[in-house]
mmCIF file of C-alpha atoms and ligand atoms in Angstrom:
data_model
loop_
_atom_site.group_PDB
_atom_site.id
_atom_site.type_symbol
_atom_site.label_atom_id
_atom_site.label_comp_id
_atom_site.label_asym_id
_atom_site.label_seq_id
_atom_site.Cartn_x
_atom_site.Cartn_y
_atom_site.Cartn_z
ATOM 1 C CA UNK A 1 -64.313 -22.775 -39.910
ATOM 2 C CA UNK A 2 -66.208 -21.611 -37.270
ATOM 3 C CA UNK A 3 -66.632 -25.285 -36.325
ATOM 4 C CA UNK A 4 -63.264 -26.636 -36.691
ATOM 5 C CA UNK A 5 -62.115 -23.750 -33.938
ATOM 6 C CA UNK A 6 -64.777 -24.986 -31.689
ATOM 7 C CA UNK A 7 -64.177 -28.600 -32.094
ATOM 8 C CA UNK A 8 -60.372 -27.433 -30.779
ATOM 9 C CA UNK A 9 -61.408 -25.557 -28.285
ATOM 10 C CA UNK A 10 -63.302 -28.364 -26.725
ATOM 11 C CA UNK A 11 -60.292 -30.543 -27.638
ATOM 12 C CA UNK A 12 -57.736 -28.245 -25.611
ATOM 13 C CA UNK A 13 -60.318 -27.663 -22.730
ATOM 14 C CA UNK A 14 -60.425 -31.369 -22.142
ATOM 15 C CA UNK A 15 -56.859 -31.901 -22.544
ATOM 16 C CA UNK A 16 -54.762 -34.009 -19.036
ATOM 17 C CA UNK A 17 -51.737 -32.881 -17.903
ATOM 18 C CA UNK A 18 -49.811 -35.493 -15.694
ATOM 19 C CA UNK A 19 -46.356 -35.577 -16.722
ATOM 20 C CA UNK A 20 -43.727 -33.377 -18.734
ATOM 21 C CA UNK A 21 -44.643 -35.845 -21.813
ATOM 22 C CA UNK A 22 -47.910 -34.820 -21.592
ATOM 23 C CA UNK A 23 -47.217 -31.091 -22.011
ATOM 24 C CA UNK A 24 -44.776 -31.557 -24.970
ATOM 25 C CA UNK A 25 -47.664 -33.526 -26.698
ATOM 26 C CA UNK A 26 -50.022 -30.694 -25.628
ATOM 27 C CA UNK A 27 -47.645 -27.844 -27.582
ATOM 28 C CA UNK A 28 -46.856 -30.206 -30.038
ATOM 29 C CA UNK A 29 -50.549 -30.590 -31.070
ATOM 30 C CA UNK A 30 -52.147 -27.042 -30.019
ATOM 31 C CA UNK A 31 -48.862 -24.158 -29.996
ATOM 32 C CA UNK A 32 -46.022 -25.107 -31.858
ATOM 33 C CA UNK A 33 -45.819 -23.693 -35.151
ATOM 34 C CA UNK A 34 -46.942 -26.590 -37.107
ATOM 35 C CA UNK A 35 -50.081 -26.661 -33.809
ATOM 36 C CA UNK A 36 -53.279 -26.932 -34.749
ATOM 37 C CA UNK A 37 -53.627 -23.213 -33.378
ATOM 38 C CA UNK A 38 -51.342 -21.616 -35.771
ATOM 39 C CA UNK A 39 -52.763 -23.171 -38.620
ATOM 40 C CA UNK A 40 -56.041 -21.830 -37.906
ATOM 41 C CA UNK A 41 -54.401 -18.404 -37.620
ATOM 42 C CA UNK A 42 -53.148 -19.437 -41.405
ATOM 43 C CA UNK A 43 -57.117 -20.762 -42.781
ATOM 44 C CA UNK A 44 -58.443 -16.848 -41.216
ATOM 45 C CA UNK A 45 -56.412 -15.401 -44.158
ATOM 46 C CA UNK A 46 -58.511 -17.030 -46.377
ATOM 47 C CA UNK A 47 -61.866 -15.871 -44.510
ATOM 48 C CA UNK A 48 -64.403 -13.722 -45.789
ATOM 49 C CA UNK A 49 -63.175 -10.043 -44.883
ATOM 50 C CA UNK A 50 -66.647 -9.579 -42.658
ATOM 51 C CA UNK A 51 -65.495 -13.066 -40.934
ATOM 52 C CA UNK A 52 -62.420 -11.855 -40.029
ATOM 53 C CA UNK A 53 -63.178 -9.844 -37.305
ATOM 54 C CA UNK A 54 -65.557 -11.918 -35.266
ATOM 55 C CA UNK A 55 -62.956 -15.268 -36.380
ATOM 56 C CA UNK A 56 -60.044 -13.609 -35.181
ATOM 57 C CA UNK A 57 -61.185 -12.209 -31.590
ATOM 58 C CA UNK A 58 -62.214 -16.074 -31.065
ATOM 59 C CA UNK A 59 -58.855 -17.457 -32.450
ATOM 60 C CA UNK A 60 -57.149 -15.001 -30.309
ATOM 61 C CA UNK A 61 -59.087 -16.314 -27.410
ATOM 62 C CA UNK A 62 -58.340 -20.092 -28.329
ATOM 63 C CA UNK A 63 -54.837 -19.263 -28.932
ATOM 64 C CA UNK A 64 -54.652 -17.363 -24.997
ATOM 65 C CA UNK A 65 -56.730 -20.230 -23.513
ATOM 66 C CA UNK A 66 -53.942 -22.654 -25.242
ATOM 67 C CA UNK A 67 -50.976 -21.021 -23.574
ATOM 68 C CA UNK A 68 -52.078 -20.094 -20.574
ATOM 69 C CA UNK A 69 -52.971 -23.871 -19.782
ATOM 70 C CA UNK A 70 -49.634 -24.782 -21.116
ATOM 71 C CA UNK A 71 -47.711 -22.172 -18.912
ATOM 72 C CA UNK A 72 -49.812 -23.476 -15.852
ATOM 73 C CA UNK A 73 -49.185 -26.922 -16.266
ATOM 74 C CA UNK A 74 -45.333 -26.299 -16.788
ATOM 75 C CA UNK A 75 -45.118 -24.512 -13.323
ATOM 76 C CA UNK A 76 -46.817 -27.473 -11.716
ATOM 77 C CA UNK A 77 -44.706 -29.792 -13.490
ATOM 78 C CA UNK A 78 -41.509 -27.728 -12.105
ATOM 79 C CA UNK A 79 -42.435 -27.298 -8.569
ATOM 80 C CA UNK A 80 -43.243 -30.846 -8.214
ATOM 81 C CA UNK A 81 -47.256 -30.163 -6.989
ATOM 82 C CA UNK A 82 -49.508 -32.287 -7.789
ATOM 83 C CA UNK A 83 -51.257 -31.045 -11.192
ATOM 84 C CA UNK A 84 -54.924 -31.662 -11.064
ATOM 85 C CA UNK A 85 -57.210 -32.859 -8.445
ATOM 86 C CA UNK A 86 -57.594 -36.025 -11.207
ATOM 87 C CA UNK A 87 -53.960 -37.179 -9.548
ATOM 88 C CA UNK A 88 -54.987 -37.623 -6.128
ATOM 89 C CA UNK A 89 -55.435 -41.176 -5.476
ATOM 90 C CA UNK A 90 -57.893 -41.519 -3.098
ATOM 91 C CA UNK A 91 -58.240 -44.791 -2.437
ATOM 92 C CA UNK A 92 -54.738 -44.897 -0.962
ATOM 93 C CA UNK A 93 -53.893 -45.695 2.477
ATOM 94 C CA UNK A 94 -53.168 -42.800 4.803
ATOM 95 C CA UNK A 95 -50.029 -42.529 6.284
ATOM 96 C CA UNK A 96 -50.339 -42.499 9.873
ATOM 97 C CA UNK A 97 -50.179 -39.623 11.622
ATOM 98 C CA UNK A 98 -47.367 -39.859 14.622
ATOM 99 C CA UNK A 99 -48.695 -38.650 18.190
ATOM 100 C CA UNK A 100 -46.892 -38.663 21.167
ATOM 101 C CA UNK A 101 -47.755 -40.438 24.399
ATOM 102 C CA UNK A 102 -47.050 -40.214 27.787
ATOM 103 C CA UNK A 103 -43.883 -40.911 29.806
ATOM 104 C CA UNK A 104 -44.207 -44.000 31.775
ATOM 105 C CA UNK A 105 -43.290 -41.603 35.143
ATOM 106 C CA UNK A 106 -46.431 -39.635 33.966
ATOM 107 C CA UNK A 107 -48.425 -42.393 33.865
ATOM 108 C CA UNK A 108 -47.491 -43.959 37.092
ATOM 109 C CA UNK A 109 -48.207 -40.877 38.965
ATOM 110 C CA UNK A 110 -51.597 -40.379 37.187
ATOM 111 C CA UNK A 111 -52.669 -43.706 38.489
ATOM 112 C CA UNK A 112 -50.935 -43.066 42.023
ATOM 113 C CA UNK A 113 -53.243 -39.596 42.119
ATOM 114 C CA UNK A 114 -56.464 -41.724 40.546
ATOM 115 C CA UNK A 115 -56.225 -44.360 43.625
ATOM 116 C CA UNK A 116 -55.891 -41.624 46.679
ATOM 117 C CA UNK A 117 -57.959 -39.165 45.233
ATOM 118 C CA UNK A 118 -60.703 -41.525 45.503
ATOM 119 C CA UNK A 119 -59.813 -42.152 48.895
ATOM 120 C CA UNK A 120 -60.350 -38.347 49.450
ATOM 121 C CA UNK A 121 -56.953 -37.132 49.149
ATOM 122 C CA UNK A 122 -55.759 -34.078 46.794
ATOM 123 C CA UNK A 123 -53.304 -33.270 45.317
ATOM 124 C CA UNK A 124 -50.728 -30.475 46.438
ATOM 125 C CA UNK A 125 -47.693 -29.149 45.459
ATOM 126 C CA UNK A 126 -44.286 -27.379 46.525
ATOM 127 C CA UNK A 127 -41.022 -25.844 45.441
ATOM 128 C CA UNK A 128 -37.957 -27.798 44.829
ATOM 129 C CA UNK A 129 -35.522 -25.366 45.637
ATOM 130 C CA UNK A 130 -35.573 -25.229 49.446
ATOM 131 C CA UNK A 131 -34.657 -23.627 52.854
ATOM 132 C CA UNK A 132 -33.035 -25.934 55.507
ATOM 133 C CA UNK A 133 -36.557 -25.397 57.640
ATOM 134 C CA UNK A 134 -38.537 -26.615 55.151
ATOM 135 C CA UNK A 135 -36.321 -29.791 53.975
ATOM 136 C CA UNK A 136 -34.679 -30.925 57.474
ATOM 137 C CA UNK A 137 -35.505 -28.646 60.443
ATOM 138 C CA UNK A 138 -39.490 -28.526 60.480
ATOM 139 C CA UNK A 139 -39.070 -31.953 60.196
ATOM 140 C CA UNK A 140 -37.551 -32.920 63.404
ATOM 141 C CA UNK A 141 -34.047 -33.191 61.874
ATOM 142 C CA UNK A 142 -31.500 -31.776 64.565
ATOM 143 C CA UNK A 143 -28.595 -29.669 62.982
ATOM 144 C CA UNK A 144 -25.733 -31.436 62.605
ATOM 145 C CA UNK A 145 -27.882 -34.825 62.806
ATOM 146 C CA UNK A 146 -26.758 -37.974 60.869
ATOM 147 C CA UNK A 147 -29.866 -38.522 59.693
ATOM 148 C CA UNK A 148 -29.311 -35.323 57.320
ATOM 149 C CA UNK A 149 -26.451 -37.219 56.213
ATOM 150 C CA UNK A 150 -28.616 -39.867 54.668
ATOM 151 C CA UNK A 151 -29.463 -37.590 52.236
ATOM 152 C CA UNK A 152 -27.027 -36.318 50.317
ATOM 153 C CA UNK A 153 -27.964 -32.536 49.484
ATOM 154 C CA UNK A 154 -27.155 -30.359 46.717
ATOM 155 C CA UNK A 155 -26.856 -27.322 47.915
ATOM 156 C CA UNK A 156 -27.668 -24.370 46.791
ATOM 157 C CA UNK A 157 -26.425 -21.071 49.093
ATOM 158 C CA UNK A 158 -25.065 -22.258 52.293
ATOM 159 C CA UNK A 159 -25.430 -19.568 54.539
ATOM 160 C CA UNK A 160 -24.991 -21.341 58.044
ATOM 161 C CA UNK A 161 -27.357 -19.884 60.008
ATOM 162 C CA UNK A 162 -30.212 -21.996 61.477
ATOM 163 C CA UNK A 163 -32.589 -23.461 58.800
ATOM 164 C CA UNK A 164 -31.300 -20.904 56.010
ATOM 165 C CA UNK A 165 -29.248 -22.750 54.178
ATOM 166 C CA UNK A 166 -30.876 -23.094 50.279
ATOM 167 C CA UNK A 167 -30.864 -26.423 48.757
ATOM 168 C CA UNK A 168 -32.729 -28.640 45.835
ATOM 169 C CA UNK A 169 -35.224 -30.565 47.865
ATOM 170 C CA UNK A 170 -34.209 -33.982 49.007
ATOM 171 C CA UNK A 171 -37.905 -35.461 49.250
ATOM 172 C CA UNK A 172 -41.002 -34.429 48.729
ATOM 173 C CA UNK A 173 -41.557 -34.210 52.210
ATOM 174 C CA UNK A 174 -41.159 -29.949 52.462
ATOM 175 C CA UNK A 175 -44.351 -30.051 51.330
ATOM 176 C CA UNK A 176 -45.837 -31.367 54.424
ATOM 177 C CA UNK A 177 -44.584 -28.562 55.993
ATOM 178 C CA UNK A 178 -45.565 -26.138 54.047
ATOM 179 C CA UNK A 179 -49.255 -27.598 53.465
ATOM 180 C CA UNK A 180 -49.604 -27.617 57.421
ATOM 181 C CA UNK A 181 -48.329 -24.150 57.854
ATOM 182 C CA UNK A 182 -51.192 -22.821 55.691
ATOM 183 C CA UNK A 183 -53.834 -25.359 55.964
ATOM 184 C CA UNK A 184 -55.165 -26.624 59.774
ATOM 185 C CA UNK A 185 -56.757 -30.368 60.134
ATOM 186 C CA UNK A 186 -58.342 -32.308 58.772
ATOM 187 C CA UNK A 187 -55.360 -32.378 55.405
ATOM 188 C CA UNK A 188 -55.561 -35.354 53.167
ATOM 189 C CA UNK A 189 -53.448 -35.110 50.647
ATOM 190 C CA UNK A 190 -50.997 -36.409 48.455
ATOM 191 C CA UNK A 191 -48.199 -34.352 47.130
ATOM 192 C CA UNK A 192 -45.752 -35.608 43.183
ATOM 193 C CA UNK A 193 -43.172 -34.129 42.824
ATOM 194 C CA UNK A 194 -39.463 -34.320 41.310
ATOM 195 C CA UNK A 195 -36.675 -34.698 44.188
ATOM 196 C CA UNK A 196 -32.938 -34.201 44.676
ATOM 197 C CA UNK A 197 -29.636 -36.867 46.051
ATOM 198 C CA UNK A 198 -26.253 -35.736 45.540
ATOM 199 C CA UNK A 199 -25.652 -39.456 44.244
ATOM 200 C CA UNK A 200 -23.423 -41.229 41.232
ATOM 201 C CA UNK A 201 -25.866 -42.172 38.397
ATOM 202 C CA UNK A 202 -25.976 -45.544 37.625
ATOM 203 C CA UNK A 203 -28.781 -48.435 36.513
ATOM 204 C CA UNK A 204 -30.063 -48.155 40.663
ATOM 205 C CA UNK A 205 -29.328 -44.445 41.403
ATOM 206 C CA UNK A 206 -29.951 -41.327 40.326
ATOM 207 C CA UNK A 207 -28.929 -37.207 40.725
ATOM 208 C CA UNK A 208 -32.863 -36.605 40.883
ATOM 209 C CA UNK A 209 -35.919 -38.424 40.860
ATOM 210 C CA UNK A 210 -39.473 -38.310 41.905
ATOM 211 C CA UNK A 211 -41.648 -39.323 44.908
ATOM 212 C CA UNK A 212 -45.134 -39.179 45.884
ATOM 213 C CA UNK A 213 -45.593 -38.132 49.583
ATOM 214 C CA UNK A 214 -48.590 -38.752 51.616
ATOM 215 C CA UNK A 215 -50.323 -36.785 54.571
ATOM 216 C CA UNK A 216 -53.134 -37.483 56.894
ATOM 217 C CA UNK A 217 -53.829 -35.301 59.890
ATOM 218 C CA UNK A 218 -57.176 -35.166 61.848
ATOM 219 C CA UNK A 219 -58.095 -36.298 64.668
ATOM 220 C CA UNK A 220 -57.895 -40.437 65.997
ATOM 221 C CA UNK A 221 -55.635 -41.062 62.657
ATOM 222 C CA UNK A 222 -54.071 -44.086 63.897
ATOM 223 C CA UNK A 223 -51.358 -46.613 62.532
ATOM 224 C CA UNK A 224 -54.602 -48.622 61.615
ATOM 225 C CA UNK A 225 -55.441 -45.868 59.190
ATOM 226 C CA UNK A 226 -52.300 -46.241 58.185
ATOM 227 C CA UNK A 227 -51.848 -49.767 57.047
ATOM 228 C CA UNK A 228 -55.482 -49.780 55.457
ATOM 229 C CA UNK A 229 -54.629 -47.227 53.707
ATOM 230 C CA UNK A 230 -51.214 -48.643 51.812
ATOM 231 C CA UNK A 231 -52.493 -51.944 51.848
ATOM 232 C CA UNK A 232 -55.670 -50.759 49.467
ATOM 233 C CA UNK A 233 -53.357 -49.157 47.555
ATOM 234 C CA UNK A 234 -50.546 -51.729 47.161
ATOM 235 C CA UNK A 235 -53.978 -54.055 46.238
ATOM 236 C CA UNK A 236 -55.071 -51.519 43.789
ATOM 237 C CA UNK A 237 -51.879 -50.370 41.597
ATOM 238 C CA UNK A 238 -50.188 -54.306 41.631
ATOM 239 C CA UNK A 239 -53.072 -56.585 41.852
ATOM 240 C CA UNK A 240 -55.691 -57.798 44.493
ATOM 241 C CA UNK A 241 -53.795 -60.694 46.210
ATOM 242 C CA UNK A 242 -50.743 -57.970 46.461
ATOM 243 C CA UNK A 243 -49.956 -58.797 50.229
ATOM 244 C CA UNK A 244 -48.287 -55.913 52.179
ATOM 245 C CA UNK A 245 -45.619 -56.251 55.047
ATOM 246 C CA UNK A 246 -44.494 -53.441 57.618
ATOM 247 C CA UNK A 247 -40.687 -54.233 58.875
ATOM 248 C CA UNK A 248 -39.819 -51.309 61.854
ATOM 249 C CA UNK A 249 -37.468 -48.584 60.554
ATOM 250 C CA UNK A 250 -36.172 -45.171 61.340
ATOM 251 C CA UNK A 251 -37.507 -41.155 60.052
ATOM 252 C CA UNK A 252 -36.977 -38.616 62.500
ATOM 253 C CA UNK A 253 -40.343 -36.825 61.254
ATOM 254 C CA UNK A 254 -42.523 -40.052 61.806
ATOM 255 C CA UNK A 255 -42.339 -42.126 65.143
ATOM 256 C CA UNK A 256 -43.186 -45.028 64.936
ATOM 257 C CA UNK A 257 -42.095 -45.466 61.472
ATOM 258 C CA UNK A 258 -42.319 -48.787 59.231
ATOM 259 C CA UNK A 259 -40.862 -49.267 55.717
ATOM 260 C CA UNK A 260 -43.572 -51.011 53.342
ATOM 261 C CA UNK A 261 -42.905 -54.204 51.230
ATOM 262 C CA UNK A 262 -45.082 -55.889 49.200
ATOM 263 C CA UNK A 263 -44.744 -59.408 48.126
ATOM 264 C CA UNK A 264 -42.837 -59.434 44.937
ATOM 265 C CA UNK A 265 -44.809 -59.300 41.305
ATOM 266 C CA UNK A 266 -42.317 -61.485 39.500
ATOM 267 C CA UNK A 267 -41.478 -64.839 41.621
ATOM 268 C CA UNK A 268 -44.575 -64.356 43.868
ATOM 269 C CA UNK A 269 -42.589 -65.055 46.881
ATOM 270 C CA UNK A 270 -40.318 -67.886 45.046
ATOM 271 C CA UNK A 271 -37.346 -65.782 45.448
ATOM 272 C CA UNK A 272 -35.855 -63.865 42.506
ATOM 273 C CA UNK A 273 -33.327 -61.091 41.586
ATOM 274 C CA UNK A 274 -35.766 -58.183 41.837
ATOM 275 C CA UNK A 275 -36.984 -59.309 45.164
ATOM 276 C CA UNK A 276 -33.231 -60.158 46.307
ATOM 277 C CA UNK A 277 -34.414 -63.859 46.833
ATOM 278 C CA UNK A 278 -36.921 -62.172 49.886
ATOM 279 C CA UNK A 279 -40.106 -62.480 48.336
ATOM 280 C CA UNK A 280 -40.396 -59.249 49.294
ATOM 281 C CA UNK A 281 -39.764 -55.243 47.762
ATOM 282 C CA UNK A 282 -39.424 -52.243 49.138
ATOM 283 C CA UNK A 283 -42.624 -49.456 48.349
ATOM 284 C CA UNK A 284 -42.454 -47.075 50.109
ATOM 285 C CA UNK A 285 -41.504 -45.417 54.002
ATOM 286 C CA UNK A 286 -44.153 -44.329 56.338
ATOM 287 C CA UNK A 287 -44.932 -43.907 60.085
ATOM 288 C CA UNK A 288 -46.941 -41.605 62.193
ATOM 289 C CA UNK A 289 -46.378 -37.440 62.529
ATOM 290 C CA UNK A 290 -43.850 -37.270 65.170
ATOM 291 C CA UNK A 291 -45.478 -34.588 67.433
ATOM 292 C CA UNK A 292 -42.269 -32.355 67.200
ATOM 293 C CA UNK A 293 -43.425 -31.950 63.525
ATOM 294 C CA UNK A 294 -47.063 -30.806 64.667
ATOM 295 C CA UNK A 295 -45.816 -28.323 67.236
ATOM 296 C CA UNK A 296 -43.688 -26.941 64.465
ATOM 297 C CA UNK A 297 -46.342 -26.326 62.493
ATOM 298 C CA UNK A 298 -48.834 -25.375 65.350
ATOM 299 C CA UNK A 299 -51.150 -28.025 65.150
ATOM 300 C CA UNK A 300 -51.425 -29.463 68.793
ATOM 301 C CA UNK A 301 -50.522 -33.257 68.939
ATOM 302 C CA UNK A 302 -52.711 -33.010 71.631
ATOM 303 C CA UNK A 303 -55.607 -33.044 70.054
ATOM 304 C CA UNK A 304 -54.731 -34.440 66.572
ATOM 305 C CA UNK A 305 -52.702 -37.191 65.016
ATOM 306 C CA UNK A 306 -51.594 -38.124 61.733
ATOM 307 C CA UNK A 307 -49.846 -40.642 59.255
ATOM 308 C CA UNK A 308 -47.204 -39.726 56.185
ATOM 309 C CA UNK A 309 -45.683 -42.106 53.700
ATOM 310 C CA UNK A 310 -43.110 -41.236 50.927
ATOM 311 C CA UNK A 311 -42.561 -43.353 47.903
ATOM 312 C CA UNK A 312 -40.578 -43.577 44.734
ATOM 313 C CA UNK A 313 -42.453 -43.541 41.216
ATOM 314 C CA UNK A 314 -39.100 -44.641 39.672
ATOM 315 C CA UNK A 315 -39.561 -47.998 41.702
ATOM 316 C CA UNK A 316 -43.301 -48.272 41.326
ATOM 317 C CA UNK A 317 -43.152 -47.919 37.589
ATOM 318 C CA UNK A 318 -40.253 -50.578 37.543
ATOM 319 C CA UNK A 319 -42.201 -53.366 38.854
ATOM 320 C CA UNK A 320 -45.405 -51.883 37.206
ATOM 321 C CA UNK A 321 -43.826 -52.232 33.782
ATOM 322 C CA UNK A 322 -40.597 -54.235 34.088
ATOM 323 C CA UNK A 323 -37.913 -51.544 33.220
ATOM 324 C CA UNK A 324 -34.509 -52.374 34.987
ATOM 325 C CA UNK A 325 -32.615 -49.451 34.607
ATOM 326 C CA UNK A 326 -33.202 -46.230 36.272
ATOM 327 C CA UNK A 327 -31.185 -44.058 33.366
ATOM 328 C CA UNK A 328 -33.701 -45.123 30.836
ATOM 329 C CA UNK A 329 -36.635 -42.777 32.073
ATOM 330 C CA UNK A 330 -34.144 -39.878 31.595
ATOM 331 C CA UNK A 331 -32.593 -40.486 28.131
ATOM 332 C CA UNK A 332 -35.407 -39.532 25.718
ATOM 333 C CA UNK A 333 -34.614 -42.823 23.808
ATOM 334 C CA UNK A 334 -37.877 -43.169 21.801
ATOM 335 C CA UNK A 335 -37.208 -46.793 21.761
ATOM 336 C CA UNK A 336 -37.830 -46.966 25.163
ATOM 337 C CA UNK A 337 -40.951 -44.382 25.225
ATOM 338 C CA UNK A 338 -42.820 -45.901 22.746
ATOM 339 C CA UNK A 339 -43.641 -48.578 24.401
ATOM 340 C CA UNK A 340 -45.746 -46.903 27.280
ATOM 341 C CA UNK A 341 -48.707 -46.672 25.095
ATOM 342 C CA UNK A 342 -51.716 -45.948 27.732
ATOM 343 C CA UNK A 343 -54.768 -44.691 26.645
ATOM 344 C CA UNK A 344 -55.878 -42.182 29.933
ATOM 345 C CA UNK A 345 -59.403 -41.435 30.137
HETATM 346 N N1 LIG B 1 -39.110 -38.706 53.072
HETATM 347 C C1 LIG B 1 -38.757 -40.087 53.198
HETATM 348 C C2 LIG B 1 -37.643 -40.428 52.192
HETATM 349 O O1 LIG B 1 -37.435 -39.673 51.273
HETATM 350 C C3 LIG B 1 -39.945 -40.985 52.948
HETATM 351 C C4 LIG B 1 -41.002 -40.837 53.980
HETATM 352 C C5 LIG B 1 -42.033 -39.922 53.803
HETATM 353 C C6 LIG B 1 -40.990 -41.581 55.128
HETATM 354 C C7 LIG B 1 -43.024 -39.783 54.752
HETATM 355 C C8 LIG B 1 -41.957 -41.472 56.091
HETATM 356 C C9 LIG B 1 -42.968 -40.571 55.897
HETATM 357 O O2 LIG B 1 -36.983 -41.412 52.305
#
């Protein structure tokens, strides 16, 4: 007998699980009634009285190790978990695991920072809600100007006295100002950031957006400097026969000041309806420190000079990747995201 109950044992020790079939085999055989278990219980009557003892702690043990794998398996089977490590498959493909990446805007200013900062520039940074000072007034905007007009402001407290007034940022420009009024020549530096127009959203215009401004002050920084300096990185971010082309234009912080073009990616000068039929599109504005800016900062334009530039990364990222409608970098459509898959490193 002895050897029938361990031939069982084995038997219910080896026993697979997989399904809910399974398990009503498994009782079938092992714990119901007519189960090879109970019968054994029925063969110990018949067992030398000395037998008993010993038989019947085993059986006991047989008939535990029989329902407690049974009541196992059915809570597996009910919650739906996968029963032994037997049902893992695997040879079976993973599914992939979904990662984010980065917003084209983000990518376009990394590469932006990447090309100045190895001209020597770094990277600063300011506040977006502004004072008056900081926005128009340091920067050689007269009260009352037109040239604030240009701009249309959101503001924020109007208080109406001189340079008080709190507003969001119009360009990233403040942050000349405020990098001068803590930091003396030589600056070099570059400054992201988001920016503000009071302005009807449509496929060409948006409430906010972002720019990348651009300071140089040192001494002998000439227009020279200047040029070089957008024409490298016109040559770098769209190509190496990128031409550049400086057409006269108006900033009351920069004098002179010159709006930069570069020939146009898509028709290469043919004429098409990104470039307007010109051959050429609009980068970026730029011109020399107007001295009024220095003095209101106390750097002497005496004895030092400078250059600044301002530029969209809306419009850089359009004709770096195509995209034709301003709203699209705002509306989280994944759609649209998923296709700015740059590896940064
Ligand atoms: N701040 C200007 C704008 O927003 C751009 C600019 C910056 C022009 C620096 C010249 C120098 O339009």
């Amino acid at each position: 007998m002895e050897e029938k109950v361990k031939a069982i044992q084995q038997e219910v020790e080896a026993f697979l699980v997989k399904s809910k079939e399974d398990l009503e085999t498994f009782r079938l055989r092992f714990i119901s009634k007519k189960g090879l278990v109970p019968t054994l219980f029925d063969d110990l009557k018949a067992a030398l009285p000395e037998e008993k003892k010993k038989l019947g702690k085993v059986l006991n043990d047989l008939k535990q190790l029989a329902e407690g794998k049974f009541k196992t398996w059915q809570e597996e089977l009910e919650n739906g978990a996968a029963t032994t490590a037997t049902d893992i498959d695997l040879s079976l493909p993973v599914i992939p695991n979904k990662t984010g990446n980065l917003h084209p805007l983000t990518l376009t200013r990394y590469r932006i920072i990447e090309i100045f900062e190895r001209l020597g520039f770094n990277v600063s940074d300011g506040p977006e809600v502004e004072d008056d000072w900081h926005n128009f007034s340091a920067l050689n905007f007269p009260p009352n100007h037109p040239a604030r007009e240009m701009q249309d402001t959101f503001f924020v407290e109007k208080s109406g006295a001189e340079g008080s007034d709190v507003l969001l940022r119009t360009h990233t420009s403040n942050v000349q100002i405020r990098l001068m009024e803590k930091q003396k020549p030589p600056i070099r530096s570059i400054m992201p950031g988001r920016v503000y127009r009071n302005e009807a959203i449509s496929a060409r215009a948006h409430c906010f957006f972002h720019q990348v401004e651009g300071l140089y002050v040192d001494r002998n920084v000439s227009f020279r400097d200047l040029k070089q300096t957008l024409y490298h990185f016109a040559k770098e971010m769209f190509g190496q026969d990128t031409k550049i082309r400086l057409r006269p234009s108006f900033f009351p912080f920069t004098e002179p000041s010159a709006e930069i073009d570069i020939s146009c990616l898509i028709c290469h000068g043919k004429g098409c309806n990104v470039c307007k039929y010109s051959g050429w599109v609009e980068i970026a504005g730029s011109g020399m420190v107007h001295p009024n800016v220095l003095r209101h900062v106390n750097i002497d334009p005496e004895e030092f000079t400078g250059f600044a530039f301002g530029m969209g990364i809306e419009r850089i990222t359009m004709l770096r990747y195509g995209v034709n409608d301003l709203r699209l970098y705002s509306e989280n459509d994944l759609r649209f995201l998923k296709q700015f898959k740059v590896v940064i490193g």
